[in-house]
Coordinates of C-alpha atoms in Angstrom, one line a residue:
Chain A
M664 CA 84.9 109.2 78.6
S665 CA 88.3 110.0 77.1
L666 CA 89.0 113.0 74.9
I667 CA 89.5 110.9 71.8
N668 CA 86.0 109.5 72.1
S669 CA 84.4 112.9 72.4
I670 CA 85.8 114.0 69.0
P671 CA 83.3 113.6 66.1
E672 CA 84.0 111.0 63.6
M673 CA 84.7 113.3 60.7
V674 CA 87.9 114.5 62.5
I675 CA 91.1 112.8 61.7
T676 CA 94.1 112.8 64.0
T677 CA 97.6 113.0 62.5
K678 CA 101.0 114.4 63.1
L679 CA 101.6 118.1 62.6
D680 CA 104.6 117.3 60.3
E681 CA 102.3 115.2 58.1
V682 CA 99.7 118.0 57.8
L683 CA 102.4 120.5 56.9
N684 CA 103.9 118.2 54.3
W685 CA 100.5 117.3 53.0
T686 CA 99.5 121.0 52.5
R687 CA 102.9 121.8 51.0
K688 CA 102.9 118.9 48.6
S689 CA 99.4 119.6 47.5
S690 CA 100.2 123.1 46.2
V691 CA 103.6 122.9 44.6
W692 CA 103.6 126.0 42.5
Y693 CA 106.2 125.8 39.8
M694 CA 108.0 128.6 38.1
L695 CA 106.9 129.4 34.5
F696 CA 110.4 128.9 33.1
G697 CA 111.6 126.9 30.2
L698 CA 114.9 126.8 28.4
A699 CA 114.6 124.7 25.3
C700 CA 112.6 122.0 23.6
C701 CA 111.8 120.3 27.0
A702 CA 109.7 123.5 27.7
I703 CA 107.3 122.3 25.0
E704 CA 106.8 119.1 26.9
L705 CA 106.5 121.1 30.1
M706 CA 103.7 123.1 28.5
Q707 CA 102.0 119.8 27.5
T708 CA 102.3 118.6 31.0
G709 CA 100.4 121.7 32.2
G710 CA 97.8 121.2 29.5
P711 CA 94.5 119.4 29.7
R712 CA 95.7 115.8 29.0
A713 CA 98.5 115.4 31.5
D714 CA 97.0 118.2 33.7
L715 CA 99.7 118.8 36.3
E716 CA 97.2 121.0 38.2
R717 CA 95.3 118.0 39.5
F718 CA 98.3 117.5 41.8
G719 CA 98.1 121.1 42.9
A720 CA 100.9 122.2 40.7
A721 CA 100.2 125.5 39.0
P722 CA 102.6 127.7 37.1
R723 CA 103.6 131.0 38.6
A724 CA 105.2 133.8 36.6
T725 CA 107.6 134.9 39.3
P726 CA 110.2 133.2 41.5
R727 CA 108.9 135.0 44.6
Q728 CA 105.7 132.9 44.5
S729 CA 107.2 129.6 43.4
D730 CA 107.9 126.5 45.4
M731 CA 109.5 124.5 42.6
M732 CA 111.7 125.1 39.6
I733 CA 111.6 122.8 36.6
I734 CA 114.8 123.1 34.7
A735 CA 113.4 122.3 31.2
G736 CA 116.1 122.3 28.6
T737 CA 119.7 122.9 27.7
L738 CA 121.4 125.1 30.3
T739 CA 124.0 127.3 28.8
L740 CA 126.8 128.8 30.9
K741 CA 125.2 132.2 30.3
M742 CA 121.9 131.0 31.5
A743 CA 123.4 129.1 34.4
L744 CA 124.3 132.3 36.3
R745 CA 120.8 133.7 35.7
T746 CA 119.2 130.4 36.8
K747 CA 121.2 130.7 40.0
V748 CA 119.8 134.2 40.6
L749 CA 116.2 133.0 40.0
Y750 CA 116.8 130.1 42.4
D751 CA 118.1 132.4 45.0
Q752 CA 115.0 134.6 44.6
M753 CA 112.6 131.7 45.5
P754 CA 111.5 131.5 49.1
D755 CA 112.3 128.5 51.2
P756 CA 111.3 125.7 51.1
K757 CA 112.2 125.3 47.5
Y758 CA 112.6 122.3 45.2
V759 CA 114.2 121.7 41.8
I760 CA 113.2 119.1 39.2
S761 CA 115.9 118.6 36.5
M762 CA 114.0 117.7 33.4
G763 CA 115.6 115.9 30.5
S764 CA 119.1 114.8 29.6
C765 CA 120.4 118.3 29.0
S766 CA 119.8 119.6 32.4
N767 CA 120.7 116.3 34.0
C768 CA 124.2 116.0 32.5
G769 CA 124.4 118.3 29.4
G770 CA 123.0 115.6 27.2
L771 CA 123.5 115.9 23.5
F772 CA 125.4 119.2 23.9
Q773 CA 127.6 118.4 26.9
L774 CA 130.8 118.8 24.8
A775 CA 129.8 122.2 23.4
Y776 CA 131.8 125.2 24.6
S777 CA 128.8 127.1 25.8
V778 CA 126.8 124.4 27.7
C779 CA 126.8 123.9 31.4
D780 CA 126.8 120.1 31.6
G781 CA 124.4 119.5 34.4
V782 CA 122.2 121.9 36.4
D783 CA 123.4 120.3 39.6
K784 CA 126.7 122.2 39.2
V785 CA 124.8 125.4 39.9
I786 CA 121.8 124.6 42.1
P787 CA 120.8 121.5 44.2
V788 CA 118.4 119.1 42.4
D789 CA 115.7 117.0 44.1
V790 CA 114.4 114.9 41.2
Y791 CA 116.1 114.0 37.9
V792 CA 113.7 113.1 35.1
P793 CA 115.5 111.3 32.3
G794 CA 114.4 111.5 28.6
C795 CA 115.1 113.6 25.6
P796 CA 112.7 115.2 26.0
P797 CA 110.7 113.3 28.8
R798 CA 107.1 112.8 27.9
P799 CA 104.4 114.5 30.1
E800 CA 103.9 111.2 31.9
A801 CA 107.5 111.2 32.9
L802 CA 107.4 114.7 34.2
T803 CA 104.2 113.9 36.1
E804 CA 106.0 110.9 37.6
G805 CA 108.8 113.3 38.6
L806 CA 106.4 115.5 40.4
L807 CA 104.9 112.5 42.2
K808 CA 108.4 111.4 43.2
L809 CA 109.0 114.9 44.5
Q810 CA 105.7 114.8 46.5
E811 CA 106.9 111.5 48.0
K812 CA 110.1 113.1 49.0
M813 CA 108.2 116.1 50.5
M814 CA 106.1 113.8 52.6
Q815 CA 109.3 112.4 54.2
E816 CA 110.4 115.7 55.5
R817 CA 110.4 116.6 59.2
W818 CA 110.1 120.2 60.2
L819 CA 109.3 120.2 63.9
V820 CA 112.1 118.0 65.1
K821 CA 115.4 119.7 65.4
G822 CA 118.4 118.2 63.6
S823 CA 116.0 116.4 61.3
S824 CA 116.7 115.3 57.7
A825 CA 114.7 118.2 56.4
Q826 CA 117.2 120.7 57.9
A827 CA 120.1 118.7 56.6
A828 CA 118.6 118.9 53.2
A829 CA 117.9 122.6 53.4
Chain B
M333 CA 121.2 138.3 -14.2
S334 CA 123.5 135.3 -14.1
P335 CA 126.4 135.3 -11.6
T336 CA 128.8 135.9 -14.5
E337 CA 126.9 139.0 -15.6
I338 CA 126.8 140.2 -12.0
H339 CA 130.6 139.7 -11.8
Q340 CA 131.1 141.5 -15.1
R341 CA 129.0 144.5 -13.9
L342 CA 131.0 144.6 -10.7
Q343 CA 134.3 144.3 -12.6
D344 CA 133.4 147.3 -14.7
Q345 CA 132.6 149.5 -11.7
H346 CA 134.9 148.2 -9.0
G347 CA 137.5 146.2 -10.9
D348 CA 140.4 146.9 -8.6
A349 CA 138.5 145.6 -5.5
I350 CA 137.8 142.2 -6.9
T351 CA 140.5 139.5 -6.5
A352 CA 138.7 136.4 -7.6
F353 CA 135.5 135.0 -9.1
E354 CA 134.1 131.4 -9.0
A355 CA 131.1 130.8 -11.3
D356 CA 131.1 127.0 -11.0
A357 CA 130.6 126.8 -7.2
L358 CA 127.2 125.8 -5.8
D359 CA 126.8 129.4 -4.7
P360 CA 128.9 131.4 -7.2
F361 CA 131.0 133.9 -5.3
V362 CA 133.1 137.0 -5.7
L363 CA 136.1 137.5 -3.5
I364 CA 136.8 141.1 -2.8
K365 CA 139.3 143.2 -0.8
S366 CA 137.9 143.7 2.7
D367 CA 138.8 147.4 2.8
S368 CA 136.5 148.1 -0.1
I369 CA 133.5 146.1 1.1
V370 CA 131.3 149.1 1.8
E371 CA 131.7 150.6 -1.6
V372 CA 131.1 147.3 -3.4
C373 CA 128.1 146.5 -1.2
R374 CA 126.7 150.0 -1.6
F375 CA 126.9 149.5 -5.4
L376 CA 125.3 146.0 -5.2
H377 CA 122.5 147.4 -3.2
D378 CA 121.8 150.7 -5.0
D379 CA 122.4 149.8 -8.7
P380 CA 119.0 149.3 -10.3
D381 CA 120.1 146.4 -12.4
L382 CA 121.6 144.5 -9.4
A383 CA 119.3 145.7 -6.6
F384 CA 120.5 143.3 -3.9
D385 CA 117.9 144.4 -1.3
C386 CA 118.3 141.4 1.0
L387 CA 121.3 140.3 3.0
T388 CA 120.2 136.6 3.5
N389 CA 123.1 135.6 5.7
M390 CA 126.4 136.8 6.9
S391 CA 128.9 134.4 8.5
G392 CA 132.5 133.8 9.1
V393 CA 134.9 130.9 8.6
D394 CA 138.3 130.5 10.3
F395 CA 141.0 129.1 8.0
L396 CA 143.7 128.2 10.5
K397 CA 146.2 126.8 8.0
E398 CA 145.8 129.5 5.4
D399 CA 146.0 132.0 8.3
Y400 CA 142.9 134.1 7.5
I401 CA 139.3 134.6 8.5
Q402 CA 136.8 134.7 5.7
V403 CA 133.6 136.7 6.0
V404 CA 130.8 135.5 3.7
L405 CA 127.8 137.5 2.6
H406 CA 124.9 135.8 0.9
L407 CA 122.9 138.4 -1.1
Y408 CA 119.6 138.1 -2.8
S409 CA 117.6 140.4 -4.9
Y410 CA 113.8 140.2 -4.6
T411 CA 113.4 142.6 -7.4
H412 CA 115.4 140.5 -10.0
R413 CA 115.4 137.2 -8.2
H414 CA 119.1 136.6 -8.5
A415 CA 121.7 135.8 -6.0
I416 CA 125.4 136.2 -5.4
V417 CA 127.9 135.4 -2.6
V418 CA 130.5 138.0 -1.6
K419 CA 133.5 136.9 0.3
A420 CA 136.3 138.9 2.0
N421 CA 139.4 137.8 3.8
V422 CA 140.8 139.4 6.9
S423 CA 144.0 138.5 8.8
R424 CA 143.7 136.2 11.9
E425 CA 146.1 138.4 14.0
E426 CA 144.2 141.7 13.6
P427 CA 140.8 140.8 12.0
S428 CA 139.1 144.1 11.1
M429 CA 137.0 145.3 8.3
P430 CA 134.4 148.0 7.7
S431 CA 130.8 147.3 8.7
V432 CA 128.1 147.0 6.1
E433 CA 125.4 147.9 8.6
A434 CA 124.7 151.2 6.8
V435 CA 123.9 149.2 3.6
W436 CA 121.7 146.5 5.1
K437 CA 120.3 147.0 8.6
A438 CA 120.2 143.2 9.0
A439 CA 124.0 143.2 9.2
N440 CA 123.8 144.6 12.7
W441 CA 123.2 141.3 14.6
L442 CA 125.0 139.2 12.0
E443 CA 128.2 141.2 12.4
R444 CA 127.8 141.1 16.2
E445 CA 127.6 137.3 15.9
I446 CA 130.8 137.1 13.8
Y447 CA 132.5 139.4 16.3
D448 CA 131.3 137.2 19.1
L449 CA 132.3 133.9 17.7
L450 CA 135.4 134.7 15.5
G451 CA 136.6 138.1 16.8
V452 CA 136.3 140.1 13.6
V453 CA 136.1 143.8 14.5
F454 CA 133.7 145.7 12.3
T455 CA 134.7 149.3 12.2
G456 CA 131.8 151.8 12.1
H457 CA 129.4 149.3 13.6
S458 CA 126.9 151.1 15.8
D459 CA 126.8 148.6 18.7
L460 CA 129.5 146.0 18.5
R461 CA 128.9 143.8 21.5
R462 CA 128.8 140.0 22.0
L463 CA 125.5 138.6 20.8
L464 CA 125.4 135.0 22.0
M465 CA 128.2 134.3 24.5
P466 CA 128.2 135.9 28.0
E467 CA 129.4 139.5 28.1
D468 CA 132.5 138.6 30.1
W469 CA 133.5 135.6 28.0
V470 CA 137.1 135.3 27.1
G471 CA 138.0 134.3 23.6
H472 CA 136.1 133.6 20.4
P473 CA 134.8 130.0 20.4
L474 CA 134.6 129.4 16.6
R475 CA 138.3 130.0 16.1
K476 CA 139.9 126.7 15.3
D477 CA 142.6 127.3 18.0
F478 CA 140.1 128.2 20.7
V479 CA 140.7 126.3 24.0
E480 CA 137.7 125.8 26.2
P481 CA 138.3 127.4 29.7
E482 CA 138.4 125.0 32.7
E483 CA 135.7 126.9 34.4
Y484 CA 133.3 129.8 34.1
H485 CA 132.4 131.7 37.3
G486 CA 133.1 128.7 39.4
I487 CA 131.2 126.3 37.1
S488 CA 133.5 123.6 36.0
T489 CA 133.2 122.8 32.3
R490 CA 134.6 119.3 32.8
R491 CA 132.5 116.3 33.8
E492 CA 133.7 112.8 34.5
S493 CA 132.3 110.2 32.2
L494 CA 129.6 108.2 34.0
L495 CA 130.7 105.1 32.0
K496 CA 134.1 104.8 33.7

């Protein structure tokens, strides 16, 4: 009788990478952080109708406990430096969703003297969510895309794509 | 009081400070010398017949061709329900005028904003720092001849058009 047959039926065998990724993607805590009108949609996404928490994403009030940062709104040059500090304070592995036209490319305000046109000039971005502002459904889609990306990561194998990304 | 009556009252008390009056404008205004703004505003605020207790708005305009910066004060009296606009011109080279913060506390942030965006120095202001722009920003963005810097702390302010 082989080992595999002696395991009860309720046990699933999988790869360690997949378990790690599955646990990680199922508790993406995002930082409670909004910059402009997109933050209103971000609040709606956390609300009862869109309910981001059913995907394991709960807001945290400090970068030290956050896995993900949602850049929701117009990023000014003044805020860009502070956003970089907040990003640096988050523990690895960390992810960034750029929400809305403003944080994607500066959007409506990209020609203004005070606006950083694109958050990707300051910190690396994993998922871009288009829209002005994106509806809660769009942000939920963004989170699902991020979870897809997280499931692709490989942590145990050296020189993997995950390390290249980090 | 109508704007004309307000102007007349000002003219009686501070006639030498007033340089122009426009009654037909959408917001009738009095143009005064910037050096005497505190005395005029103090009078507008304290006089029981005028009693301008509310500084609704304070802003600045850069007139590049005419070579001056205009500071505009929108005043309102809740006591008498009348309004007037007070304007004062300062030079673009050395823009400086007395602060009216002692008259209306609300002027504190409004003057900081004008200092931030236009570079007008308000003498006697208790805390004249930039209000909106970063502390280490160079230049005053609402000046008509302001040139946007190429980068700020390594963040480029230029972006290639995605349509090219």
